[in-house]
Amino acid sequence: MSGHVEDYEVLNVIGTGSFGTCYKVRKKSNGRLYVWKAIGYGGMSEEKKQLLVSEVNLLSGLQHPNIVQYFDRIIHKETATLYIVMEWCKGRDLATLINKCKKSSSFLDEGFIWRVLYQMCRALQECHWKVPNVTILHRDIKPANVFLDEAGNVKLGDFGLARILDNDASFAHTLVGTPYYMSPEVIKGGKYNKKSDIWSLGCLIYELCSLSPPFTGPNIKHLSVRIEEGKNHRQNVTLAG
Ligand code: 430
């Protein structure tokens, strides 16, 4: 499917990422809200454009209630812009939610955190096991990549860095992803694998509970040591006066 820019009414900018800008849009034919990512491809190499095409194809193949739904792609040749139309998630992302909690000195509801865990497992099950011999690794599970829709459903987003990985392909080597949630095997230079995504999910759940990541450090070097040692160096809270 490939639509036209005229099919949509652009409402406002939501934010900007490394790729370009995200807008809230309304589809004229049905009045529904969506988000589109505007990606300028003018200055891109042929290689990068190919990668972009394969990522869009990957996105369009993923359909699951716990994965941000891709709807449409629009190529606007006049401005060399690719628009990727995605689901509008009214509840925004978990990073925003964590910051709100920190500001108001409140914790998240335990029932909510269990729902995030369950629904994230469903999302990962879909990418990790959907097609035999092909594993889609997310590689960047973090609060800013998990969204909530109007009904409070959890949606894993941004497969911009995800890669289709054949059983023996070794292109999972490049180190991407939030350093805080980096798994020990990735730090040691091992292959990123399904379990590395699961580690990140564990870190996400920890952060939802405590409002800070399980492992922290002043820089990647210190952080790496703490992750490998399994120590978070957090000061124990004591009730003793
Ligand atoms: C980079 C961008 O990625 C997004 C944004 C998504 N999104 C959908 N509905 C939203 C409502 C409010 C805020 C963001 C919303 S889904 C998605 C993705 N990668 O799948 C993003 C990511 C995190 C935070 C903000 C943004 C944005 F501002 F650039 F949109």
XYZ file of C-alpha atoms and ligand atoms in Angstrom:
271
model
C 0.000 0.000 0.000
C 1.263 3.453 -0.800
C -0.777 6.592 -0.147
C -0.437 10.290 -0.907
C 0.405 13.226 1.354
C -2.930 14.808 0.380
C -4.747 11.924 2.072
C -3.761 13.359 5.438
C -4.150 16.600 7.367
C -1.027 17.472 9.369
C -1.979 18.594 12.883
C 1.214 19.222 14.838
C 4.804 18.166 15.485
C 5.136 15.511 18.187
C 8.886 15.364 18.370
C 12.125 14.818 16.574
C 14.384 11.811 16.418
C 17.604 10.917 14.665
C 15.584 9.993 11.549
C 13.681 13.285 11.199
C 10.420 14.619 12.584
C 7.248 12.955 13.875
C 3.846 14.565 13.279
C 0.343 13.888 14.463
C -1.887 13.603 11.379
C -5.518 12.910 10.556
C -6.588 10.723 7.669
C -9.211 12.648 5.720
C -11.140 9.591 4.537
C -11.851 8.176 8.009
C -11.113 11.062 10.400
C -8.743 8.849 12.428
C -5.536 10.024 14.070
C -2.115 8.670 13.131
C 1.512 9.550 13.554
C 3.835 9.922 10.642
C 7.581 9.910 10.573
C 9.012 12.170 7.906
C 12.364 10.828 6.744
C 14.359 12.871 4.260
C 16.198 10.546 1.898
C 17.721 13.210 -0.361
C 21.237 13.005 0.998
C 21.263 9.239 1.539
C 23.568 6.797 -0.168
C 22.035 4.017 -2.276
C 23.075 1.577 0.426
C 21.283 3.497 3.156
C 18.168 3.877 0.993
C 18.139 0.108 0.483
C 18.385 -0.382 4.248
C 15.495 2.028 4.743
C 13.370 0.141 2.198
C 14.092 -3.171 3.913
C 13.239 -1.673 7.308
C 9.921 -0.370 6.017
C 9.204 -3.816 4.577
C 10.049 -5.339 7.943
C 7.676 -2.918 9.675
C 4.805 -3.657 7.332
C 5.188 -7.378 7.994
C 4.731 -7.026 11.739
C 1.132 -7.049 12.888
C 0.393 -7.614 16.524
C -1.751 -5.867 19.162
C 1.402 -5.174 21.228
C 3.519 -3.748 18.424
C 3.035 -0.188 17.151
C 1.039 -0.726 13.988
C 2.433 0.403 10.674
C -0.260 1.610 8.256
C 1.161 3.205 5.180
C 4.166 4.573 3.384
C 4.189 7.676 1.250
C 7.014 8.649 -1.025
C 7.039 12.354 -1.810
C 9.557 12.675 -4.653
C 9.358 16.482 -4.882
C 10.863 16.862 -1.398
C 12.682 13.499 -1.285
C 10.758 12.563 1.838
C 9.490 9.177 2.960
C 6.490 9.295 5.307
C 5.831 6.274 7.456
C 2.294 6.312 8.823
C 1.902 4.621 12.208
C -0.622 4.132 14.952
C -1.319 7.100 17.239
C -0.623 6.124 20.859
C -2.556 8.529 23.031
C -0.838 7.408 26.245
C 2.614 8.373 24.884
C 5.749 6.496 25.926
C 6.980 4.976 29.188
C 9.943 7.395 29.474
C 7.446 10.251 29.725
C 5.452 8.288 32.297
C 8.558 7.550 34.417
C 9.482 11.238 34.383
C 5.988 12.213 35.495
C 6.244 9.780 38.413
C 9.644 11.124 39.426
C 8.371 14.710 39.361
C 5.343 13.886 41.480
C 7.296 11.514 43.769
C 4.846 8.683 43.112
C 5.299 5.072 42.050
C 3.549 3.156 39.303
C 0.762 0.789 40.146
C 1.932 -2.831 40.482
C -0.943 -4.082 38.333
C 0.131 -1.723 35.551
C 3.723 -3.036 35.674
C 2.504 -6.662 35.449
C 0.476 -5.700 32.372
C 3.540 -4.115 30.759
C 5.548 -7.288 31.451
C 2.861 -9.564 30.021
C 2.197 -7.492 26.918
C 5.904 -6.932 26.226
C 6.430 -10.704 26.413
C 3.674 -11.093 23.816
C 5.390 -8.512 21.577
C 8.777 -10.214 21.894
C 7.252 -13.636 21.339
C 5.895 -12.304 18.053
C 9.240 -10.929 16.810
C 11.415 -13.703 18.168
C 9.373 -16.695 17.065
C 7.009 -15.639 14.293
C 8.789 -16.990 11.234
C 10.771 -20.243 11.557
C 14.536 -19.699 11.214
C 14.131 -15.932 11.105
C 14.412 -13.914 14.271
C 13.613 -10.250 14.498
C 15.589 -8.746 17.341
C 14.438 -5.413 18.661
C 17.831 -4.335 20.055
C 16.589 -1.132 21.599
C 14.052 -1.929 24.282
C 13.858 1.066 26.577
C 11.113 3.219 28.131
C 11.133 5.651 25.185
C 10.344 2.756 22.843
C 7.283 1.449 24.614
C 3.971 3.220 24.027
C 0.469 3.149 25.441
C -2.673 3.453 23.362
C -5.982 4.994 24.381
C -7.173 1.732 25.968
C -3.955 1.388 27.976
C -2.538 -1.378 25.770
C 1.226 -1.645 25.653
C 2.871 -1.253 22.230
C 6.484 -1.950 21.420
C 7.698 0.618 18.928
C 10.596 1.634 16.769
C 11.973 -1.169 14.777
C 14.213 1.384 13.098
C 17.192 -0.447 14.468
C 15.750 -3.914 14.330
C 17.303 -6.335 11.921
C 16.138 -9.515 10.360
C 18.611 -12.062 11.438
C 19.087 -15.387 9.712
C 20.022 -18.252 11.942
C 23.726 -17.989 11.139
C 24.074 -14.408 9.939
C 26.418 -12.417 12.126
C 25.204 -8.942 11.491
C 23.909 -8.527 14.970
C 27.399 -7.475 16.051
C 27.134 -3.723 15.961
C 26.531 -2.261 19.332
C 23.275 -0.357 19.359
C 20.729 0.201 22.066
C 20.587 2.035 25.332
C 23.769 1.350 27.278
C 21.854 1.142 30.579
C 20.048 -1.966 29.370
C 23.024 -3.603 27.684
C 23.353 -7.277 28.563
C 26.564 -8.830 29.929
C 27.150 -10.935 26.810
C 26.899 -7.891 24.558
C 29.354 -6.004 26.775
C 31.763 -8.937 26.503
C 31.598 -8.582 22.731
C 29.287 -11.521 22.151
C 26.461 -11.708 19.662
C 23.262 -9.834 20.359
C 20.545 -12.495 20.595
C 16.992 -13.082 21.772
C 18.132 -13.267 25.373
C 19.712 -9.811 25.101
C 16.236 -8.435 24.314
C 14.882 -10.320 27.346
C 17.606 -8.837 29.574
C 16.544 -5.371 28.416
C 12.932 -6.196 29.214
C 14.023 -7.195 32.737
C 15.807 -3.845 33.096
C 12.688 -2.046 31.860
C 10.513 -3.755 34.473
C 13.071 -2.939 37.187
C 13.022 0.720 36.140
C 9.206 0.825 36.169
C 9.291 -0.475 39.758
C 12.069 1.717 41.134
C 12.057 4.646 38.644
C 15.764 4.222 37.952
C 17.679 1.661 35.871
C 19.072 -1.441 37.622
C 22.618 -0.517 36.646
C 23.937 3.001 36.427
C 27.320 4.591 36.175
C 29.018 7.876 35.292
C 30.103 6.457 31.912
C 29.834 3.346 29.732
C 33.061 1.904 31.186
C 31.833 2.022 34.785
C 28.364 0.941 33.757
C 29.810 -2.086 31.923
C 31.751 -3.180 35.015
C 28.638 -2.939 37.173
C 26.527 -4.905 34.703
C 29.176 -7.634 34.409
C 29.560 -7.867 38.180
C 25.807 -7.724 38.684
C 26.207 -4.906 41.157
C 24.211 -1.748 41.043
C 26.067 0.141 43.788
C 22.818 1.637 44.909
C 22.840 3.000 48.423
C 20.692 0.852 50.665
C 17.723 2.651 52.063
C 17.720 2.393 55.828
C 14.918 3.158 58.205
C 17.252 3.520 61.165
C 17.510 7.087 62.295
C 10.691 8.710 17.347
C 9.262 8.663 17.812
O 8.774 7.325 17.560
C 7.468 7.002 17.821
C 6.449 7.846 18.245
C 5.243 7.198 18.410
N 4.054 7.713 18.852
C 2.814 7.283 18.473
N 1.895 7.989 19.093
C 2.511 8.909 19.890
C 2.005 9.879 20.761
C 2.894 10.684 21.486
C 4.268 10.519 21.345
C 4.782 9.553 20.478
C 3.890 8.743 19.761
S 5.403 5.545 18.019
C 7.042 5.693 17.659
C 7.833 4.514 17.283
N 9.125 4.652 17.183
O 7.289 3.442 17.087
C 9.188 9.030 19.292
C 9.554 8.068 20.218
C 9.451 8.329 21.596
C 9.026 9.560 22.036
C 8.681 10.552 21.112
C 8.784 10.292 19.746
C 8.455 11.403 18.793
F 8.257 12.524 19.483
F 9.415 11.634 17.923
F 7.335 11.123 18.164
